[in-house]
Coordinates of C-alpha atoms in Angstrom, one line a residue:
X1 CA 0.0 -0.1 0.0
X2 CA 1.5 3.3 -1.0
X3 CA 1.5 6.1 1.3
X4 CA 0.9 9.7 0.1
X5 CA 2.7 12.2 1.8
X6 CA 1.6 16.0 1.8
X7 CA 3.6 18.3 0.0
X8 CA 5.4 20.7 2.4
X9 CA 3.6 24.0 2.4
X10 CA 5.0 26.7 0.3
X11 CA 7.4 29.0 2.2
X12 CA 6.8 32.8 2.0
X13 CA 8.9 35.6 3.2
X14 CA 7.3 37.3 6.2
X15 CA 4.7 39.7 5.4
X16 CA 6.8 42.6 6.9
X17 CA 9.5 42.1 4.4
X18 CA 7.2 42.8 1.5
X19 CA 5.7 45.9 2.8
X20 CA 6.4 49.0 0.8
X21 CA 7.7 50.8 3.9
X22 CA 10.2 48.0 4.3
X23 CA 11.4 48.2 0.8
X24 CA 11.4 51.9 0.7
X25 CA 13.6 51.8 4.0
X26 CA 16.1 49.5 2.4
X27 CA 16.3 51.8 -0.7
X28 CA 17.0 54.8 1.8
X29 CA 19.8 52.9 3.6
X30 CA 21.5 52.1 0.3
X31 CA 21.1 55.5 -0.9
X32 CA 22.6 57.2 2.2
X33 CA 25.4 54.8 2.1
X34 CA 26.2 55.7 -1.5
X35 CA 25.9 59.5 -0.9
X36 CA 27.8 59.2 2.4
X37 CA 30.9 57.7 0.3
X38 CA 30.9 60.4 -2.0
X39 CA 30.8 63.1 0.6
X40 CA 32.4 63.2 4.1
X41 CA 29.9 65.9 5.3
X42 CA 26.7 64.2 4.4
X43 CA 26.2 61.9 7.1
X44 CA 27.7 64.0 10.0
X45 CA 25.4 64.9 12.9
X46 CA 25.2 68.6 12.1
X47 CA 24.1 68.0 8.6
X48 CA 21.5 65.6 9.3
X49 CA 20.0 67.8 12.2
X50 CA 20.2 70.8 9.7
X51 CA 18.2 68.7 7.3
X52 CA 15.7 67.7 10.0
X53 CA 15.2 71.5 10.4
X54 CA 14.6 72.2 6.7
X55 CA 12.3 69.4 6.2
X56 CA 9.9 70.1 9.3
X57 CA 7.7 72.7 7.4
X58 CA 6.9 70.2 4.5
X59 CA 6.7 67.4 7.3
X60 CA 4.0 69.0 9.4
X61 CA 1.8 69.3 6.4
X62 CA 2.4 65.7 5.3
X63 CA 0.8 64.2 8.4
X64 CA -2.7 65.5 7.7
X65 CA -2.0 65.2 3.9
X66 CA -1.7 61.3 4.6
X67 CA -5.2 61.4 6.2
X68 CA -6.6 63.3 3.2
X69 CA -5.1 61.1 0.5
X70 CA -6.0 57.8 2.4
X71 CA -9.7 59.1 2.3
X72 CA -9.3 59.4 -1.5
X73 CA -8.9 63.3 -1.5
X74 CA -6.3 65.7 -2.3
X75 CA -5.3 69.2 -1.0
X76 CA -3.2 71.1 -3.4
X77 CA -3.9 74.5 -1.5
X78 CA -1.6 73.8 1.4
X79 CA 1.3 76.0 -0.2
X80 CA -0.9 78.9 -0.6
X81 CA -2.3 78.6 2.9
X82 CA 1.2 78.8 4.1
X83 CA 1.8 81.9 2.3
X84 CA -1.6 83.4 3.4
X85 CA -1.0 82.6 7.1
X86 CA 2.7 84.0 7.1
X87 CA 1.4 87.1 5.6
X88 CA -1.5 87.5 8.0
X89 CA 0.9 86.8 11.0
X90 CA 3.6 89.4 9.9
X91 CA 0.9 92.1 8.6
X92 CA -1.2 91.7 11.6
X93 CA 1.7 92.3 14.1
X94 CA 3.8 94.8 12.0
X95 CA 0.8 97.0 10.3
X96 CA -2.1 96.5 12.7
X97 CA -0.4 96.3 16.0
X98 CA -1.7 93.2 17.1
X99 CA 0.5 91.4 19.9
X100 CA 2.6 88.9 18.3
X101 CA 1.4 86.1 20.3
X102 CA -2.1 86.9 19.3
X103 CA -1.0 87.3 15.7
X104 CA 0.4 83.7 15.6
X105 CA -3.0 82.4 17.0
X106 CA -5.0 84.3 14.3
X107 CA -2.6 83.0 11.7
X108 CA -3.3 79.4 13.0
X109 CA -7.0 79.9 13.1
X110 CA -7.1 81.4 9.6
X111 CA -5.2 78.2 8.3
X112 CA -7.9 75.9 10.0
X113 CA -10.7 78.2 8.5
X114 CA -9.1 77.9 5.0
X115 CA -9.1 74.2 5.3
X116 CA -12.6 74.2 6.7
X117 CA -13.6 76.2 3.7
X118 CA -12.2 73.5 1.2
X119 CA -13.8 70.6 3.2
X120 CA -17.1 72.4 3.4
X121 CA -17.3 72.8 -0.6
X122 CA -16.1 69.2 -1.1
X123 CA -18.7 67.7 1.4
X124 CA -21.7 69.9 1.0
X125 CA -21.5 71.3 -2.5
X126 CA -19.8 68.0 -3.9
X127 CA -17.0 69.8 -5.7
X128 CA -14.2 67.4 -6.5
X129 CA -11.2 67.9 -4.2
X130 CA -8.9 68.4 -7.0
X131 CA -11.0 71.2 -8.5
X132 CA -11.8 72.7 -5.3
X133 CA -8.2 72.9 -4.0
X134 CA -6.8 74.1 -7.4
X135 CA -9.4 77.0 -7.0
X136 CA -8.6 77.9 -3.4
X137 CA -4.7 77.5 -4.3
X138 CA -5.0 80.4 -6.6
X139 CA -7.7 82.2 -4.2
X140 CA -5.5 82.0 -0.9
X141 CA -2.2 83.1 -3.0
X142 CA -4.2 86.0 -4.5
X143 CA -5.3 87.2 -1.0
X144 CA -1.7 86.6 0.4
X145 CA -0.4 88.8 -2.4
X146 CA -3.1 91.5 -1.9
X147 CA -2.7 91.9 1.8
X148 CA 1.3 92.1 1.4
X149 CA 1.1 94.4 -1.8
X150 CA 4.4 93.1 -2.6
X151 CA 6.1 94.2 0.7
X152 CA 7.8 92.0 3.3
X153 CA 7.7 92.1 7.2
X154 CA 10.9 92.2 9.2
X155 CA 12.2 93.0 12.6
X156 CA 10.6 90.2 14.7
X157 CA 11.6 89.9 18.4
X158 CA 14.3 87.5 19.4
X159 CA 12.1 85.3 21.2
X160 CA 10.0 84.6 18.1
X161 CA 12.9 82.7 16.4
X162 CA 13.0 80.1 18.9
X163 CA 10.5 77.9 17.0
X164 CA 12.3 78.1 13.7
X165 CA 16.0 78.5 15.0
X166 CA 16.3 77.5 18.5
X167 CA 17.4 74.1 20.0
X168 CA 16.1 71.9 22.8
X169 CA 18.4 69.0 24.2
X170 CA 20.7 69.5 21.1
X171 CA 18.0 69.0 18.3
X172 CA 16.3 71.8 16.5
X173 CA 13.0 72.8 18.0
X174 CA 10.8 72.1 15.0
X175 CA 12.2 68.7 14.8
X176 CA 10.7 68.1 18.4
X177 CA 7.5 69.6 17.1
X178 CA 7.4 67.3 13.9
X179 CA 8.2 64.3 16.0
X180 CA 5.2 65.0 18.3
X181 CA 3.0 65.4 15.1
X182 CA 4.4 62.0 13.6
X183 CA 3.5 60.3 16.9
X184 CA 0.2 61.7 17.4
X185 CA -0.6 61.1 13.5
X186 CA 0.7 57.7 13.7
X187 CA -1.2 56.4 16.5
X188 CA -4.5 58.1 15.3
X189 CA -4.1 56.3 12.0
X190 CA -3.1 53.0 13.3
X191 CA -4.9 52.8 16.6
X192 CA -7.9 54.5 16.7
X193 CA -11.5 54.4 15.2
X194 CA -10.9 57.7 13.4
X195 CA -8.1 55.9 11.5
X196 CA -10.2 53.0 10.6
X197 CA -12.8 55.4 9.5
X198 CA -10.5 57.1 7.1
X199 CA -9.5 53.8 5.4
X200 CA -13.1 52.6 5.1
X201 CA -13.9 56.1 3.4
X202 CA -11.0 55.7 1.0
X203 CA -11.8 52.2 0.3
X204 CA -15.3 52.5 -0.5
X205 CA -17.1 55.7 0.4
X206 CA -20.5 54.5 -0.5
X207 CA -20.4 51.4 1.7
X208 CA -18.9 53.7 4.5
X209 CA -22.0 55.8 4.6
X210 CA -24.3 52.7 4.5
X211 CA -22.4 51.4 7.5
X212 CA -23.3 54.6 9.4
X213 CA -19.9 56.4 9.3
X214 CA -20.1 60.3 9.3
X215 CA -18.2 60.6 6.3
X216 CA -18.7 64.1 5.7
X217 CA -17.8 65.3 9.2
X218 CA -14.7 63.2 8.9
X219 CA -13.6 64.7 5.7
X220 CA -14.4 68.0 6.8
X221 CA -12.2 67.5 10.0
X222 CA -9.1 66.0 7.9
X223 CA -9.2 69.1 5.6
X224 CA -9.6 71.6 8.4
X225 CA -6.6 69.8 10.1
X226 CA -4.7 70.1 6.9
X227 CA -5.4 73.9 6.7
X228 CA -4.4 74.2 10.5
X229 CA -1.0 72.3 10.0
X230 CA -0.3 74.6 7.0
X231 CA -0.7 77.5 9.6
X232 CA 1.9 75.9 11.9
X233 CA 4.1 75.3 9.0
X234 CA 3.8 79.1 8.3
X235 CA 4.7 79.9 11.8
X236 CA 7.8 77.8 11.9
X237 CA 8.9 78.9 8.5
X238 CA 8.6 82.6 9.4
X239 CA 10.5 81.9 12.6
X240 CA 13.2 80.1 10.7
X241 CA 13.8 82.7 7.9
X242 CA 13.2 85.9 9.9
X243 CA 10.9 87.3 7.3
X244 CA 7.5 87.2 5.8
X245 CA 6.7 87.2 2.1
X246 CA 3.6 86.4 0.1
X247 CA 5.4 83.9 -1.9
X248 CA 6.2 81.5 1.0
X249 CA 5.1 78.1 0.6
X250 CA 5.0 78.0 -3.3
X251 CA 5.7 74.3 -4.3
X252 CA 5.0 72.9 -0.7
X253 CA 2.1 71.0 -2.0
X254 CA 4.0 69.1 -4.6
X255 CA 6.8 68.2 -1.9
X256 CA 4.3 67.0 0.6
X257 CA 2.2 65.0 -2.0
X258 CA 5.5 63.5 -3.3
X259 CA 6.5 62.4 0.3
X260 CA 3.1 60.8 1.0
X261 CA 3.0 58.9 -2.2
X262 CA 6.6 57.9 -2.2
X263 CA 5.7 56.4 1.3
X264 CA 3.2 54.0 -0.2
X265 CA -0.1 55.9 0.4
X266 CA -2.4 55.2 -2.5
X267 CA -3.5 58.4 -4.3
X268 CA -6.8 56.3 -5.0
X269 CA -7.3 56.2 -1.3
X270 CA -7.8 53.3 1.2
X271 CA -4.2 52.4 1.9
X272 CA -1.3 54.2 3.6
X273 CA 0.7 54.8 6.6
X274 CA 2.2 57.7 8.5
X275 CA 5.4 55.7 9.0
X276 CA 5.7 55.2 5.1
X277 CA 5.2 59.0 4.7
X278 CA 8.0 59.7 7.2
X279 CA 10.2 57.6 5.1
X280 CA 9.3 59.2 1.9
X281 CA 9.9 62.5 3.6
X282 CA 13.3 61.6 4.8
X283 CA 14.3 60.3 1.5
X284 CA 13.3 63.2 -0.5
X285 CA 15.1 65.6 1.9
X286 CA 18.4 63.6 2.1
X287 CA 18.4 62.8 -1.7
X288 CA 18.4 66.6 -2.2
X289 CA 20.8 67.3 0.1
X290 CA 23.3 64.5 -0.8
X291 CA 22.9 65.2 -4.5
X292 CA 23.8 68.9 -3.9
X293 CA 26.8 68.1 -1.8
X294 CA 28.1 65.9 -4.5
X295 CA 27.7 68.6 -7.1
X296 CA 24.6 67.6 -8.7
X297 CA 22.8 70.7 -10.2
X298 CA 19.1 71.4 -9.2
X299 CA 17.5 70.2 -12.5
X300 CA 19.3 66.9 -12.2
X301 CA 18.2 66.6 -8.6
X302 CA 14.7 67.0 -9.6
X303 CA 15.1 64.4 -12.3
X304 CA 16.7 61.9 -9.8
X305 CA 13.8 62.4 -7.3
X306 CA 11.2 62.1 -10.1
X307 CA 12.7 58.9 -11.1
X308 CA 12.7 57.4 -7.4
X309 CA 9.0 58.5 -7.2
X310 CA 8.0 56.8 -10.3
X311 CA 9.9 53.7 -9.4
X312 CA 8.3 53.7 -5.9
X313 CA 4.9 53.9 -7.5
X314 CA 5.6 51.0 -9.9
X315 CA 6.9 49.1 -6.7
X316 CA 3.8 49.8 -4.8
X317 CA 1.5 48.7 -7.7
X318 CA 3.4 45.5 -7.8
X319 CA 3.1 44.8 -4.3
X320 CA -0.5 45.3 -4.4
X321 CA -1.0 43.1 -7.2
X322 CA 0.9 40.3 -5.5
X323 CA -1.2 40.8 -2.4
X324 CA -4.5 40.6 -4.5
X325 CA -3.6 37.5 -6.2
X326 CA -1.9 35.8 -3.0
X327 CA 1.6 35.8 -4.6

């Protein structure tokens, strides 16, 4: 009598090894090693801390942008909100005589209001997020230029520079602020009902509505949060560069979205992590710095980062297909 032996089960790599974040982290480590070999200054503590200081403004906005994109939305107006909040902060203090702490609070409230207006039109009037935030990108930038009339604001008191130029326990102040934002956003997305609701909305908004989720309120909240964090970014930016101009924040929306998408968040919604966004943010900033230190010109840097972004998107798509087909 012949005995049949069962075929041994197929051995697969642990799931965490095939995650987009793990792949991206491996690419980041290899890129850092290569760039560090080409330039001795690249991996020094001073340089890394300085890059942390420079990426904080984009990073602060990238946290709520991850929420927005996970729901299947987009916010292209964040750079213009940064400019508007910066101008209101400086103009309110210098020209209207508002105490500087009050001007900071007003700027933050204005950022939240700008995001709330985006969310209100998207949820109540049903304007598509792409169209709405392109319109508000132009609107908010126009307001900033109208208020400033082409003038900059300078002469801030010394204490104001602590947020953008100060240090605490040897690390830049804004890096601590970014760290707190990352921790809160990561826990909120991974461990709370709010985070699970964001994934549900991004995966299937109609099903989320039928299951009783307050979809419109949640989307309104994430766009408001996006505007608020753009206001915080404006405060940090003005403190770092010591002046206020209406062109502040131009291009931030592209850097933010690139970091989020590079980190594995699907532009169609339903998937993504804060930790992936952080890796994407660090990769973009350190690639810019490393390439600059090795003598690569600005245009070539953009090409390299664009290539990395496309490769990352293709990798994410490949991993998603493997999961769908159980490969």
